[in-house]
Amino acid sequence: MLLIKNGHLIDPASGVDAPMDLLIVQGKVLQIAKPNQIKAEDDVKVIDASGMIVAPGFVDVHVHFRDPGLTYKEDIQTGAAAAAAGGYTTVVCMANTKPPIDSVETFKEVWEREQKLPIHVLQAANVTMGMKGQELTDMDALKATGAVGFTDDGVPIADEKLMVSALQKCKELDVPISLHEEDPALMISPGVNKGKVSDALGLGGAPEEAEYVLVARDVMLNQKIGAKLDIQHISSKTTVEILRQAKAHGICVYGEVTPQHLAATEDLVLEKGALARVNPPLRTEADRMALIKGLSDGTIDMIATDHAPHSAEEKSEPIASAPSGMIGLETALGLVWTYVVKPQLASPKTVIAALTVNPANLYQIPAGKVQENASADLVIFDPNEEWTVPETFASKATNSPFIGWKLSGKVKYTICNGEIVYQSLG
Ligand code: NCD
Ligand code: ZN
């Protein structure tokens, strides 16, 4: 039994944005009531949430836990611990593992291990065999085994005809397809925006058109199909505009943005080198502001971290050869609160919806809401506490370009199925 007292509940799904106490019994939220109304037994454990926001546990539909095969970077245990430390109670793992998750056999093996973790770790499967972009996986069987979505994240799908088949199949199965959109034909070198920074570093760069051209193609291919098309890690202002227009025309499309693209620009590469190398790259201030605008006006639906752990050894390579990607689960709230909510560029409710009910609804996950008699998956955070991003994490990896940054907004407790799965010591 757990009583959360004196907190401010923000639950975008029900529209509650008010002081509320919550009583948790046997893993469920038994009662939500105005302050000091709940009568609990004397032995109840009380969390004093004065000055804090209580919200649904965050839902991240885009994480890389590297399991199976790349567990020197991360594994499902350390990934789940990083998620809990970031306020997340549900995550969806990408399928660019080793081997990739393109068969029922591989899917089942990891899925079974994921059932035993302290938070809800769900799994996506590949769109194409071996992520080679040539032949579709057995999506019927993978969905029946538990795949919550399909993706070849990390590798864009070049072939239009195959994309049409994939969209049709995902429409038939009523399951999201999430796409990494960087047209290989337009890429010079990945991970750093093509522009002043790539010029300064003597890199070819990843041009914004590589992203928006492929997004435009797939949005238009989906016009007559209507699959749940999820555009991953949107980075360019033109992509935001394409989504805005597509939605206005009634085309079915959803967008993800990462905390790093909301908080930082290509300039970070000059300071942090390979640690700031990510696909698609951090771009310009104009892009960053357009992403924030897209989030605030509903063009972008979800904040997803693209938590992409790599080893210290890999990231110490020169920027041209180091792998792209950065960890993100443990800095997500702080970055978004500091760079979006505090400057009043989007409301707490909008941001929390993008971290909870929006991704849960798209992926048909019973999460992202605070409801009586539903599973008690919650985050309690202090919106005003300042903290400095440390050098070590619950994640196995440390590849964050945000180490040393001072952020506002700190996760204090994460509760999953009524159990405290993370508690901040600070
Ligand atoms: C991701 C990874 O490391 O798996 N890297 C990245 O830069 N985002 C794959 C991807 O999404 O491209
Ligand atoms: Zn990607």
Coordinates of C-alpha atoms and ligand atoms in Angstrom, one line a residue:
M1 CA 0.0 0.0 0.0
L2 CA 1.3 3.4 -1.0
L3 CA -0.1 6.8 -0.5
I4 CA 1.2 9.7 -2.7
K5 CA 0.3 12.9 -1.0
N6 CA 0.5 16.6 -1.8
G7 CA 1.6 16.2 -5.4
H8 CA 0.2 17.9 -8.5
L9 CA -1.3 15.4 -10.8
I10 CA -1.1 16.0 -14.6
D11 CA -2.9 13.3 -16.6
P12 CA -3.4 14.6 -20.1
A13 CA -5.7 11.6 -21.0
S14 CA -8.3 12.6 -18.4
G15 CA -7.5 16.3 -18.5
V16 CA -6.7 16.4 -14.7
D17 CA -4.2 19.1 -13.9
A18 CA -4.7 19.7 -10.2
P19 CA -3.5 18.8 -6.6
M20 CA -4.4 15.2 -6.0
D21 CA -3.5 12.4 -3.7
L22 CA -3.3 8.8 -4.9
L23 CA -3.7 5.5 -3.1
I24 CA -2.1 2.5 -4.6
V25 CA -3.1 -1.0 -3.5
Q26 CA -1.9 -4.3 -5.0
G27 CA -0.3 -2.7 -8.0
K28 CA -3.3 -0.6 -8.9
V29 CA -4.4 3.0 -8.4
L30 CA -7.3 2.4 -6.0
Q31 CA -8.3 6.0 -5.4
I32 CA -7.5 9.5 -6.8
A33 CA -8.8 12.3 -4.6
K34 CA -8.4 15.9 -3.6
P35 CA -5.7 16.5 -1.0
N36 CA -6.3 14.9 2.4
Q37 CA -9.4 13.1 1.5
I38 CA -8.0 9.6 1.3
K39 CA -8.4 7.5 4.5
A40 CA -5.5 4.9 4.5
E41 CA -4.5 2.4 7.1
D42 CA -1.8 3.5 9.6
D43 CA 0.9 1.2 8.1
V44 CA 0.6 2.7 4.6
K45 CA 3.9 3.9 3.1
V46 CA 3.6 7.7 2.3
I47 CA 5.4 9.5 -0.4
D48 CA 5.3 13.3 0.3
A49 CA 5.2 14.7 -3.2
S50 CA 5.0 18.4 -2.1
G51 CA 6.2 20.7 -4.9
M52 CA 6.3 17.8 -7.3
I53 CA 4.4 16.7 -10.4
V54 CA 2.8 13.3 -10.5
A55 CA 2.2 11.9 -14.0
P56 CA 1.7 8.7 -15.9
G57 CA 4.9 6.7 -16.2
F58 CA 6.6 7.8 -19.4
V59 CA 6.3 5.7 -22.5
D60 CA 9.1 5.6 -25.0
V61 CA 8.4 3.9 -28.3
H62 CA 12.0 4.1 -29.6
V63 CA 14.9 2.6 -27.5
H64 CA 17.9 0.4 -28.4
F65 CA 18.6 -2.1 -25.7
R66 CA 21.1 -4.0 -28.0
D67 CA 19.8 -7.4 -26.9
P68 CA 20.5 -9.9 -28.4
G69 CA 24.1 -9.7 -29.6
L70 CA 25.4 -6.3 -28.8
T71 CA 25.1 -6.5 -25.0
Y72 CA 28.5 -5.0 -24.5
K73 CA 26.7 -1.7 -25.3
E74 CA 23.5 -2.3 -23.2
D75 CA 21.2 -5.2 -22.3
I76 CA 17.6 -5.4 -21.4
Q77 CA 18.4 -5.3 -17.7
T78 CA 20.6 -2.2 -17.8
G79 CA 18.3 -0.6 -20.4
A80 CA 15.3 -1.2 -18.2
A81 CA 17.2 0.4 -15.2
A82 CA 18.1 3.4 -17.4
A83 CA 14.4 3.7 -18.3
A84 CA 13.2 3.5 -14.7
A85 CA 15.8 6.2 -13.7
G86 CA 14.4 8.4 -16.5
G87 CA 10.8 8.1 -15.3
Y88 CA 9.8 5.5 -17.9
T89 CA 7.6 2.5 -17.2
T90 CA 7.0 1.3 -20.7
V91 CA 9.5 1.2 -23.6
V92 CA 9.5 -0.3 -27.1
C93 CA 12.8 -1.8 -28.2
M94 CA 14.1 -1.4 -31.7
A95 CA 15.0 -4.4 -33.8
N96 CA 18.5 -3.6 -35.1
T97 CA 20.1 -6.1 -32.9
K98 CA 22.5 -9.0 -33.8
P99 CA 20.8 -10.9 -35.2
P100 CA 18.1 -8.5 -36.1
I101 CA 14.6 -9.3 -34.9
D102 CA 13.3 -10.6 -38.2
S103 CA 12.1 -14.1 -37.2
V104 CA 9.6 -15.5 -34.7
E105 CA 12.4 -17.5 -33.1
T106 CA 14.6 -14.5 -32.4
F107 CA 11.6 -12.5 -31.3
K108 CA 10.4 -15.1 -28.9
E109 CA 13.8 -15.5 -27.2
V110 CA 14.2 -11.8 -26.3
W111 CA 10.5 -11.3 -25.7
E112 CA 10.4 -14.0 -23.0
R113 CA 13.3 -12.4 -21.2
E114 CA 11.6 -9.0 -21.4
Q115 CA 8.6 -10.3 -19.5
K116 CA 10.7 -10.6 -16.3
L117 CA 11.9 -7.0 -16.0
P118 CA 10.7 -4.4 -13.4
I119 CA 9.2 -2.2 -16.1
H120 CA 7.2 -3.0 -19.3
V121 CA 9.7 -3.7 -22.0
L122 CA 7.9 -4.3 -25.4
Q123 CA 9.5 -5.3 -28.6
A124 CA 9.3 -4.2 -32.3
A125 CA 10.2 -6.5 -35.1
N126 CA 11.8 -5.8 -38.5
V127 CA 10.0 -4.8 -41.6
T128 CA 12.4 -6.6 -43.9
M129 CA 14.5 -9.8 -43.6
G130 CA 18.0 -8.9 -42.3
M131 CA 17.1 -5.2 -42.5
K132 CA 18.2 -5.6 -46.2
G133 CA 15.2 -3.8 -47.6
Q134 CA 14.4 -6.7 -50.1
E135 CA 11.9 -9.1 -48.6
L136 CA 9.2 -8.5 -45.9
T137 CA 9.4 -10.5 -42.7
D138 CA 6.5 -12.7 -41.6
M139 CA 4.6 -9.8 -40.1
D140 CA 1.5 -11.9 -39.3
A141 CA 3.4 -14.3 -37.2
L142 CA 5.6 -11.7 -35.6
K143 CA 2.5 -9.7 -34.6
A144 CA 0.9 -12.8 -33.2
T145 CA 4.0 -13.4 -31.2
G146 CA 3.8 -10.0 -29.6
A147 CA 5.4 -7.4 -31.9
V148 CA 3.9 -4.0 -31.1
G149 CA 5.3 -2.4 -34.2
F150 CA 7.5 -2.9 -37.2
T151 CA 10.7 -1.0 -38.0
D152 CA 14.1 -1.3 -39.8
D153 CA 15.3 1.6 -37.6
G154 CA 18.9 2.5 -38.4
V155 CA 18.4 1.6 -42.1
P156 CA 16.1 3.5 -44.3
I157 CA 13.9 1.5 -46.7
A158 CA 14.8 2.6 -50.3
D159 CA 12.5 0.5 -52.5
E160 CA 9.1 2.2 -53.0
K161 CA 7.4 -1.0 -54.1
L162 CA 8.5 -2.8 -50.9
M163 CA 7.4 0.2 -48.9
V164 CA 3.9 0.0 -50.4
S165 CA 3.7 -3.6 -49.5
A166 CA 4.9 -2.9 -45.9
L167 CA 2.4 -0.1 -45.5
Q168 CA -0.4 -2.3 -46.8
K169 CA 0.5 -5.2 -44.4
C170 CA 0.8 -2.9 -41.4
K171 CA -2.6 -1.4 -42.3
E172 CA -4.1 -4.8 -42.5
L173 CA -2.6 -5.8 -39.1
D174 CA -3.5 -2.4 -37.6
V175 CA 0.0 -1.9 -36.3
P176 CA 2.4 1.1 -36.5
I177 CA 5.3 1.1 -38.9
S178 CA 8.1 3.3 -37.8
L179 CA 10.6 4.6 -40.3
H180 CA 14.2 6.0 -40.2
E181 CA 14.1 8.5 -43.0
E182 CA 17.4 9.4 -44.5
D183 CA 17.6 8.7 -48.3
P184 CA 20.9 6.9 -48.8
A185 CA 21.2 8.4 -52.3
L186 CA 21.4 11.9 -50.8
M187 CA 23.7 11.2 -47.9
I188 CA 27.3 12.2 -48.1
S189 CA 28.3 11.1 -44.5
P190 CA 25.9 10.4 -41.7
G191 CA 25.6 11.9 -38.2
V192 CA 26.6 15.5 -38.7
N193 CA 24.4 18.1 -40.4
K194 CA 25.5 19.2 -43.8
G195 CA 26.4 22.8 -43.3
K196 CA 28.8 25.0 -41.4
V197 CA 29.8 22.3 -38.9
S198 CA 30.4 19.5 -41.4
D199 CA 32.4 22.0 -43.5
A200 CA 34.5 23.0 -40.5
L201 CA 35.2 19.4 -39.7
G202 CA 35.9 18.4 -43.3
L203 CA 33.0 15.9 -43.3
G204 CA 30.5 15.6 -46.2
G205 CA 27.5 15.7 -43.9
A206 CA 23.9 14.5 -43.8
P207 CA 21.7 17.0 -45.7
E208 CA 18.2 17.8 -44.4
E209 CA 16.8 16.9 -47.8
A210 CA 17.9 13.3 -47.3
E211 CA 15.3 13.3 -44.5
Y212 CA 12.4 15.3 -45.9
V213 CA 12.5 13.8 -49.4
L214 CA 12.0 10.3 -48.0
V215 CA 9.4 11.5 -45.5
A216 CA 7.5 13.2 -48.4
R217 CA 7.7 10.0 -50.4
D218 CA 6.4 7.8 -47.6
V219 CA 3.7 10.2 -46.5
M220 CA 2.4 10.3 -50.1
L221 CA 2.7 6.5 -50.5
N222 CA 0.5 6.2 -47.4
Q223 CA -2.2 8.6 -48.6
K224 CA -4.3 5.8 -50.2
I225 CA -3.3 3.2 -47.7
G226 CA -3.8 4.8 -44.3
A227 CA -1.4 2.8 -42.3
K228 CA -0.2 4.1 -38.9
L229 CA 2.9 5.7 -40.3
D230 CA 5.3 6.8 -37.5
I231 CA 8.1 9.1 -38.7
Q232 CA 11.0 8.6 -36.3
H233 CA 13.4 11.2 -34.8
I234 CA 12.3 14.2 -37.0
S235 CA 15.1 16.7 -37.2
S236 CA 14.4 19.2 -40.0
K237 CA 12.0 22.1 -40.2
T238 CA 10.8 21.1 -43.6
T239 CA 9.9 17.6 -42.3
V240 CA 7.7 19.3 -39.7
E241 CA 6.0 21.3 -42.4
I242 CA 5.4 18.1 -44.5
L243 CA 3.7 16.5 -41.5
R244 CA 1.6 19.6 -40.9
Q245 CA 0.4 19.6 -44.5
A246 CA -0.1 15.9 -44.6
K247 CA -2.3 16.0 -41.4
A248 CA -4.3 18.9 -42.8
H249 CA -5.0 16.7 -45.9
G250 CA -6.2 13.9 -43.7
I251 CA -3.2 11.6 -44.3
C252 CA -2.5 9.2 -41.5
V253 CA 1.0 10.1 -40.1
Y254 CA 2.5 10.5 -36.7
G255 CA 5.8 12.1 -35.7
E256 CA 8.5 11.5 -33.1
V257 CA 11.0 14.0 -31.9
T258 CA 13.9 13.3 -29.5
P259 CA 14.9 15.4 -26.5
Q260 CA 18.3 16.0 -28.1
H261 CA 16.8 17.5 -31.2
L262 CA 14.6 19.7 -29.0
A263 CA 17.5 20.9 -26.8
A264 CA 20.6 21.1 -29.0
T265 CA 22.0 22.1 -32.4
E266 CA 24.9 21.1 -34.6
D267 CA 27.1 23.4 -32.6
L268 CA 27.3 20.7 -30.0
V269 CA 29.4 18.6 -32.4
L270 CA 32.1 21.2 -32.3
E271 CA 32.2 21.0 -28.5
K272 CA 31.6 17.3 -27.9
G273 CA 32.8 15.6 -31.1
A274 CA 31.6 12.0 -31.7
L275 CA 29.4 12.1 -28.6
A276 CA 27.1 14.5 -30.5
R277 CA 27.1 12.4 -33.7
V278 CA 23.6 11.0 -34.2
N279 CA 21.4 9.9 -37.1
P280 CA 19.6 12.0 -38.2
P281 CA 22.0 14.8 -37.0
L282 CA 21.4 17.7 -34.7
R283 CA 20.7 20.6 -37.0
T284 CA 20.3 24.4 -36.8
E285 CA 18.5 26.7 -34.3
A286 CA 15.8 27.3 -36.9
D287 CA 15.2 23.5 -37.1
R288 CA 15.2 23.2 -33.3
M289 CA 12.6 26.0 -33.0
A290 CA 10.4 24.4 -35.7
L291 CA 10.5 21.1 -33.9
I292 CA 9.3 22.8 -30.7
K293 CA 6.6 24.5 -32.6
G294 CA 5.5 21.2 -34.2
L295 CA 5.4 19.6 -30.8
S296 CA 3.4 22.5 -29.3
D297 CA 0.8 22.6 -32.1
G298 CA 0.3 18.8 -32.3
T299 CA 2.1 18.3 -35.6
I300 CA 4.6 16.1 -33.7
D301 CA 2.8 13.6 -31.5
M302 CA 5.5 11.9 -29.5
I303 CA 8.8 12.5 -27.7
A304 CA 10.9 9.4 -28.1
T305 CA 14.5 9.2 -27.0
D306 CA 16.1 7.0 -29.6
H307 CA 18.3 5.8 -26.6
A308 CA 21.3 4.5 -28.6
P309 CA 24.0 3.2 -26.3
H310 CA 27.6 2.6 -27.7
S311 CA 30.7 1.7 -25.8
A312 CA 33.3 4.3 -24.7
E313 CA 35.8 2.6 -26.9
E314 CA 33.6 2.9 -30.0
K315 CA 32.8 6.6 -29.2
S316 CA 36.4 7.5 -28.7
E317 CA 37.1 6.8 -32.4
P318 CA 37.5 9.9 -34.6
I319 CA 34.1 11.4 -35.5
A320 CA 34.2 10.1 -39.1
S321 CA 34.3 6.5 -37.9
A322 CA 32.6 6.5 -34.5
P323 CA 29.1 5.1 -34.5
S324 CA 26.1 7.5 -34.5
G325 CA 23.8 7.6 -31.5
M326 CA 23.5 8.8 -27.9
I327 CA 21.9 7.5 -24.8
G328 CA 18.8 9.5 -23.8
L329 CA 16.5 7.9 -21.2
E330 CA 18.0 9.5 -18.2
T331 CA 18.3 13.0 -19.5
A332 CA 15.0 13.1 -21.4
L333 CA 12.8 14.9 -18.8
G334 CA 15.5 17.3 -17.8
L335 CA 16.3 18.3 -21.4
V336 CA 12.6 18.7 -22.4
W337 CA 11.7 20.6 -19.2
T338 CA 14.7 22.9 -19.4
Y339 CA 14.5 23.7 -23.1
V340 CA 10.8 23.5 -23.9
V341 CA 8.6 23.8 -20.8
K342 CA 10.6 26.3 -18.7
P343 CA 10.9 28.8 -21.6
Q344 CA 7.1 28.3 -22.0
L345 CA 7.4 27.1 -25.6
A346 CA 5.0 24.3 -24.8
S347 CA 2.8 23.5 -21.9
P348 CA 3.5 20.9 -19.3
K349 CA 0.4 19.1 -20.4
T350 CA 1.4 19.0 -24.1
V351 CA 4.9 17.7 -23.2
I352 CA 3.6 15.1 -20.8
A353 CA 1.0 13.9 -23.4
A354 CA 3.9 13.5 -25.9
L355 CA 5.7 11.4 -23.3
T356 CA 2.7 9.3 -22.2
V357 CA -0.7 8.9 -23.7
N358 CA 0.1 9.8 -27.3
P359 CA 2.7 7.1 -27.8
A360 CA 0.6 4.6 -25.8
N361 CA -2.5 5.2 -27.9
L362 CA -0.6 4.9 -31.2
Y363 CA 1.0 1.6 -30.1
Q364 CA -2.2 0.3 -28.5
I365 CA -0.4 -0.1 -25.2
P366 CA -2.5 0.0 -22.0
A367 CA -0.4 2.7 -20.4
G368 CA 0.1 6.4 -20.4
K369 CA -2.9 7.3 -18.2
V370 CA -3.6 7.6 -14.5
Q371 CA -6.9 5.8 -13.9
E372 CA -8.6 4.2 -10.9
N373 CA -8.4 0.4 -11.0
A374 CA -5.6 0.5 -13.7
S375 CA -2.0 -0.5 -13.2
A376 CA -0.1 2.0 -11.0
D377 CA 2.6 3.2 -13.5
L378 CA 3.7 6.6 -12.4
V379 CA 6.5 9.1 -12.4
I380 CA 7.0 11.7 -9.6
F381 CA 9.3 14.6 -10.6
D382 CA 10.4 17.9 -9.2
P383 CA 10.0 20.4 -12.0
N384 CA 12.2 23.0 -10.4
E385 CA 15.1 20.9 -9.0
E386 CA 18.4 21.7 -10.8
W387 CA 20.9 19.0 -11.3
T388 CA 24.0 18.5 -13.3
V389 CA 24.1 15.5 -15.7
P390 CA 26.7 13.1 -14.2
E391 CA 29.4 11.0 -15.9
T392 CA 27.8 7.7 -15.0
F393 CA 24.3 6.4 -15.6
A394 CA 22.1 3.4 -14.8
S395 CA 22.7 2.6 -18.5
K396 CA 25.7 0.5 -19.3
A397 CA 26.8 3.2 -21.6
T398 CA 27.9 6.8 -21.0
N399 CA 27.7 8.2 -24.5
S400 CA 25.8 11.4 -23.7
P401 CA 26.9 14.8 -25.0
F402 CA 25.0 16.3 -22.2
I403 CA 27.3 15.3 -19.3
G404 CA 28.0 18.4 -17.3
W405 CA 24.9 20.2 -18.5
K406 CA 22.8 21.9 -15.8
L407 CA 19.1 20.9 -16.2
S408 CA 15.8 21.6 -14.4
G409 CA 13.4 18.9 -13.8
K410 CA 14.4 15.8 -11.9
V411 CA 12.8 12.4 -11.6
K412 CA 12.3 11.5 -7.9
Y413 CA 10.3 8.3 -8.1
T414 CA 9.3 5.9 -10.8
I415 CA 6.5 3.4 -9.8
C416 CA 5.6 0.5 -12.0
N417 CA 2.8 -2.0 -11.1
G418 CA 2.6 -0.2 -7.8
E419 CA 6.3 -0.9 -6.9
I420 CA 9.0 1.7 -6.6
V421 CA 11.4 0.8 -9.3
Y422 CA 13.5 3.9 -9.0
Q423 CA 14.1 6.5 -6.3
S424 CA 16.4 9.4 -6.6
L425 CA 19.0 9.6 -3.8
G426 CA 19.7 13.3 -4.3
Ligands
NCD1 C1 20.8 4.3 -33.8 C2 21.6 3.1 -33.3 O1 22.7 3.3 -32.8 O2 21.1 2.0 -33.2 N1 21.7 5.4 -34.0 C3 21.4 6.7 -34.2 O3 22.3 7.5 -34.5 N2 20.2 7.1 -34.0 C4 20.2 3.8 -35.1 C5 19.4 4.9 -35.7 O4 18.3 5.2 -35.2 O5 19.9 5.4 -36.7
ZN2 ZN 16.9 5.8 -36.5

